[in-house]
Coordinates of C-alpha atoms in Angstrom, one line a residue:
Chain Y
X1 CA 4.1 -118.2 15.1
X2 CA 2.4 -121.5 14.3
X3 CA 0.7 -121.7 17.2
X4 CA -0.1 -125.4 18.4
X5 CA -0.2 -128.0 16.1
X6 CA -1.6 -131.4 16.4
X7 CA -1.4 -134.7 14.4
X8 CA -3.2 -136.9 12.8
X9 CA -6.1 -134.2 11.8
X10 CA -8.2 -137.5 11.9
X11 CA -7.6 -140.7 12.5
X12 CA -10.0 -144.0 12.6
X13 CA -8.9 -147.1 14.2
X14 CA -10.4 -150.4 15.1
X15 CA -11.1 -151.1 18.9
X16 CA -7.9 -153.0 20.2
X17 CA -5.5 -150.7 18.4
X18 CA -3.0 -148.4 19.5
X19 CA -3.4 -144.4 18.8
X20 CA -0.9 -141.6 19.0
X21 CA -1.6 -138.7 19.1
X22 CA 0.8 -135.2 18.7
X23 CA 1.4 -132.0 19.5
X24 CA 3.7 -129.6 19.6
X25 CA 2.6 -126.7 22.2
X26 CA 3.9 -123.3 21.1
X27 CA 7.4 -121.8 21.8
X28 CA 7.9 -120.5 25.3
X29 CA 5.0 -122.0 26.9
X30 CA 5.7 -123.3 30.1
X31 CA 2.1 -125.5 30.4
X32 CA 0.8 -128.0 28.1
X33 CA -2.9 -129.4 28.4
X34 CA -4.6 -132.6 26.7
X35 CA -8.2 -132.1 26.8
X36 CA -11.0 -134.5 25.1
X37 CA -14.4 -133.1 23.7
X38 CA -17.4 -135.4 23.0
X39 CA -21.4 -134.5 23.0
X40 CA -22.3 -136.3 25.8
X41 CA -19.4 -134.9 28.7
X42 CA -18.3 -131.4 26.8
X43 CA -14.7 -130.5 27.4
X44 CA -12.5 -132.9 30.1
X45 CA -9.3 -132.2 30.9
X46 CA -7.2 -135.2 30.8
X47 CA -4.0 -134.1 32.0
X48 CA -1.5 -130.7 32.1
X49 CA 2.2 -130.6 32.1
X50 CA 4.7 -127.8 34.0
X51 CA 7.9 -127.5 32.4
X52 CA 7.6 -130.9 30.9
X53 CA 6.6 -132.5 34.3
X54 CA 2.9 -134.0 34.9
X55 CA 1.4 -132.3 37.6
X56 CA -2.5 -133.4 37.0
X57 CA -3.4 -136.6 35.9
X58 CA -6.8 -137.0 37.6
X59 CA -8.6 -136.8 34.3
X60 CA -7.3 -139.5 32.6
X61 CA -9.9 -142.2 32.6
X62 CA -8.1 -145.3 32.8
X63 CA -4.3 -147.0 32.5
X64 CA -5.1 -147.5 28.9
X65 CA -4.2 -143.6 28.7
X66 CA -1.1 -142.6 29.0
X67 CA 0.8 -139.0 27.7
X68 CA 4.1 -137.9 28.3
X69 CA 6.5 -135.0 27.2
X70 CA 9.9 -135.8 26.8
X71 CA 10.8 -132.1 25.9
X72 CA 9.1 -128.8 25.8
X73 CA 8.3 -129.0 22.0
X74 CA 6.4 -131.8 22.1
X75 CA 4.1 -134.5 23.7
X76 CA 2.2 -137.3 23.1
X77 CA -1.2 -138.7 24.2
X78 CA -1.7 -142.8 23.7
X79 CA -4.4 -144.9 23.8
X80 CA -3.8 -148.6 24.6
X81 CA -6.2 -151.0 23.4
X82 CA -8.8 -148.6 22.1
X83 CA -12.4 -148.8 22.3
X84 CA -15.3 -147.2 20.6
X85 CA -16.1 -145.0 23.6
X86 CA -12.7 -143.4 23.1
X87 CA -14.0 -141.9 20.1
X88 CA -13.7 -137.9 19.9
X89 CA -12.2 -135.0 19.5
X90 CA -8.8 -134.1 21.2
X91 CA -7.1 -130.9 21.9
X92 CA -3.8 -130.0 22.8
X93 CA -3.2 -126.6 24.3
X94 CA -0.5 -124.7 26.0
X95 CA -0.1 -121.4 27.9
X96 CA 2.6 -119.7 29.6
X97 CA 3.0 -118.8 33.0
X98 CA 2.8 -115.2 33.0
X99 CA -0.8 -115.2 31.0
X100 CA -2.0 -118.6 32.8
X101 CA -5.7 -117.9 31.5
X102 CA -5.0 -118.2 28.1
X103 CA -4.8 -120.8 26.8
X104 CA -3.7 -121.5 23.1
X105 CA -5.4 -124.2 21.9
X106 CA -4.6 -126.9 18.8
X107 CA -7.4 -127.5 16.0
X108 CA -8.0 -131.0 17.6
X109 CA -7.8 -134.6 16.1
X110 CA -10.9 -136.2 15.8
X111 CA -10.2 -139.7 16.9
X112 CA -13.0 -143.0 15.3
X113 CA -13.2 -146.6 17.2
X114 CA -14.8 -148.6 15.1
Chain N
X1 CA -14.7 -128.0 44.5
X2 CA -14.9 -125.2 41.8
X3 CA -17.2 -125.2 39.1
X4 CA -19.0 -123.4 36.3
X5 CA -22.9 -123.7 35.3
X6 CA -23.8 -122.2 31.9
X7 CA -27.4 -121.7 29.9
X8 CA -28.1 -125.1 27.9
X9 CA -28.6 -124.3 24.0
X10 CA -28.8 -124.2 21.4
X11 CA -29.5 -120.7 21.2
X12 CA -31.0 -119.6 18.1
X13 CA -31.3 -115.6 17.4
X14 CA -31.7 -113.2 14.2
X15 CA -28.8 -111.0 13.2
X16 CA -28.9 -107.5 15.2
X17 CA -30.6 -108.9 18.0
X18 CA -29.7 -108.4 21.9
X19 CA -27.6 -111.7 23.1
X20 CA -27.2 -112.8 26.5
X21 CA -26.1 -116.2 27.7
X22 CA -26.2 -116.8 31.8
X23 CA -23.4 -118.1 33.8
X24 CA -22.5 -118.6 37.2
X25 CA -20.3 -119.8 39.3
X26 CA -18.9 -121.6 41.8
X27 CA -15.4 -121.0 44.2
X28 CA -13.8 -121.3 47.4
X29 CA -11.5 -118.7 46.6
X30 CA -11.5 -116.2 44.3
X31 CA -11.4 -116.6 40.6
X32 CA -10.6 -115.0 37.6
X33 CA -13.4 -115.6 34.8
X34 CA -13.2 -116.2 30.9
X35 CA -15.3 -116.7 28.2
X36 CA -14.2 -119.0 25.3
X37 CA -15.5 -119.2 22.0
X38 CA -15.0 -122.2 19.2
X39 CA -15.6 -121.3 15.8
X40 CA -16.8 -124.8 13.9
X41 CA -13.9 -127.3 13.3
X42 CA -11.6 -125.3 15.5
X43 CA -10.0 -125.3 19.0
X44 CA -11.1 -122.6 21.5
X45 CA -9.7 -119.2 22.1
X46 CA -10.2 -116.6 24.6
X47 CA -13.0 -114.2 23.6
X48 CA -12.5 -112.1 27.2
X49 CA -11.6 -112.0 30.8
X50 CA -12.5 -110.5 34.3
X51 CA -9.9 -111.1 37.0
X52 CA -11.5 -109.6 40.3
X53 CA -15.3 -108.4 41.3
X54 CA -16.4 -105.3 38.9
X55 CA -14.6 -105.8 36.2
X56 CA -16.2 -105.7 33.1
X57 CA -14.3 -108.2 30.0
X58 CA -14.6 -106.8 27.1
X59 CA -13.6 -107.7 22.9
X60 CA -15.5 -107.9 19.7
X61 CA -18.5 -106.1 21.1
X62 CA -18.9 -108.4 23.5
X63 CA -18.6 -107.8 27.0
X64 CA -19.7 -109.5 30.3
X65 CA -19.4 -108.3 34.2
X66 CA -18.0 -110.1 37.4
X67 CA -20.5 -110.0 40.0
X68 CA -19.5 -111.1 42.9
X69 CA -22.6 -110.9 44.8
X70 CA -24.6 -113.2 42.3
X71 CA -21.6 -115.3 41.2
X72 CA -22.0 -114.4 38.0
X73 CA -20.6 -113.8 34.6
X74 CA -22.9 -113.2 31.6
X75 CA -22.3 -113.1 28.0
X76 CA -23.7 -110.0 26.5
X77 CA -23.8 -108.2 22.8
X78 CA -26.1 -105.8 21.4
X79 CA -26.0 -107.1 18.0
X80 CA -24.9 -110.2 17.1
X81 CA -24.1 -111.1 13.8
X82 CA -24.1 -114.5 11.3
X83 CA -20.2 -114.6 11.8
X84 CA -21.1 -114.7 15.9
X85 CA -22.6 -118.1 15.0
X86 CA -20.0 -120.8 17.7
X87 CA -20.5 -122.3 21.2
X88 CA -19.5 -120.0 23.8
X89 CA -17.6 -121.7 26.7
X90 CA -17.7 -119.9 30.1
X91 CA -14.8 -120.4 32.9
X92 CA -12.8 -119.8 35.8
X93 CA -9.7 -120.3 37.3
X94 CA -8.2 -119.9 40.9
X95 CA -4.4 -119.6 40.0
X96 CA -3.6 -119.8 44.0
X97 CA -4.7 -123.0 44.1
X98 CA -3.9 -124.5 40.8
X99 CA -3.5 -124.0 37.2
X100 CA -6.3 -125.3 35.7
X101 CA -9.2 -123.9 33.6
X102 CA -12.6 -125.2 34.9
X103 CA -14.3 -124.8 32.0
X104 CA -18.4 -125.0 31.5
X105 CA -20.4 -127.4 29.2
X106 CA -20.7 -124.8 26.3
X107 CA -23.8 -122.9 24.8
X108 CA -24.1 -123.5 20.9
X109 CA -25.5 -120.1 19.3
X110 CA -26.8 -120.4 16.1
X111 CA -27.2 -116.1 14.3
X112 CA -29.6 -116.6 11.2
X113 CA -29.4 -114.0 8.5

């Protein structure tokens, strides 16, 4: 298996751009999880799928995030207009349902606002 | 709400020596407990687990204990080595309430040769 994999690896943007960012969770995994890792706050959760379906969205810090999952190999976290303080390192991971505690997680993209 | 407090690093130690990094806990219910670890420019992955009081998690010569009584979950090894050298991320979940990881701030550990 593949496990998850993410896209861009990197990616540097000027404030008041739009980002994308990718993954595709692992086969059979009912849960998907975006998470964002910076110095100063550690590891947020942002917001986790079921099935495809958002069930926690309390993370995300404003409406200029938004994420979605349209099926259950893949989903996408944007970022409309960026801004420096959105700079850092994301991670996508999933997890099924039966084994809830572990989660797999992506190798990240490590998002730059300049 | 549920939470997880974990030793602030960076923790700096020579190769063979005793390791232990503190963690406790906080839950209205009752959790299961995980350590992570992330290896530099990776994601995390599950190092081990404890799903109810007394059990001991163990993998990679690493073990740690959940004590219910102290709400806590240590990090223990009794020889670390260079190739130990990531930040170690304690956490629970409470999979009757949700499913979430609650996951702690992370303690770098730095093994020098």
């Amino acid at each position: 298996d593949a496990g998850v994999i993410q896209s861009p690896r990197h990616e540097v943007t000027e404030m008041g751009q739009e980002v994308t960012l990718r993954c595709k969770p692992i086969s059979g995994h009912d849960y998907l999880f975006w998470y964002r890792q910076t110095m100063m706050r550690g590891l947020e959760l942002l917001i986790y799928f079921n099935n495809n379906v958002p069930i926690d969205d309390s993370g995300m810090p404003e409406d200029r995030f938004s994420a979605k999952m349209p099926n259950a190999s893949f989903s996408t976290l944007k970022i409309q207009p960026s801004e420096p303080r959105d700079s850092a390192v994301y991670f996508c991971a999933s997890s099924q349902r039966t084994t809830y505690y572990e989660q797999y997680f992506g190798p990240g993209t490590r998002l730059t606002v300049t | 709400g549920n939470s997880v407090t974990q030793m602030e690093g960076p923790v700096t130690l020579s190769e063979e020596a005793f390791l232990t990094i503190n963690c406790t806990y906080t839950a209205t219910g009752y959790p299961s407990l995980f350590w992570y670890v992330q290896y530099p420019g990776e994601g995390l992955q599950l190092l081990l687990k404890a799903t109810k009081a007394d059990d001991k998690g163990s993998n990679k010569g690493f073990e740690a204990t959940y004590r219910k009584e102290t709400t806590s979950f240590h990090l223990e090894k009794g020889s670390v080595q260079v190739s130990d050298s990531a930040v170690y991320f304690c956490a629970l979940s409470d999979h009757h309430r949700d499913d979430k990881i609650i996951f702690g701030k992370g303690t770098r550990l730095h093994i020098l040769p």
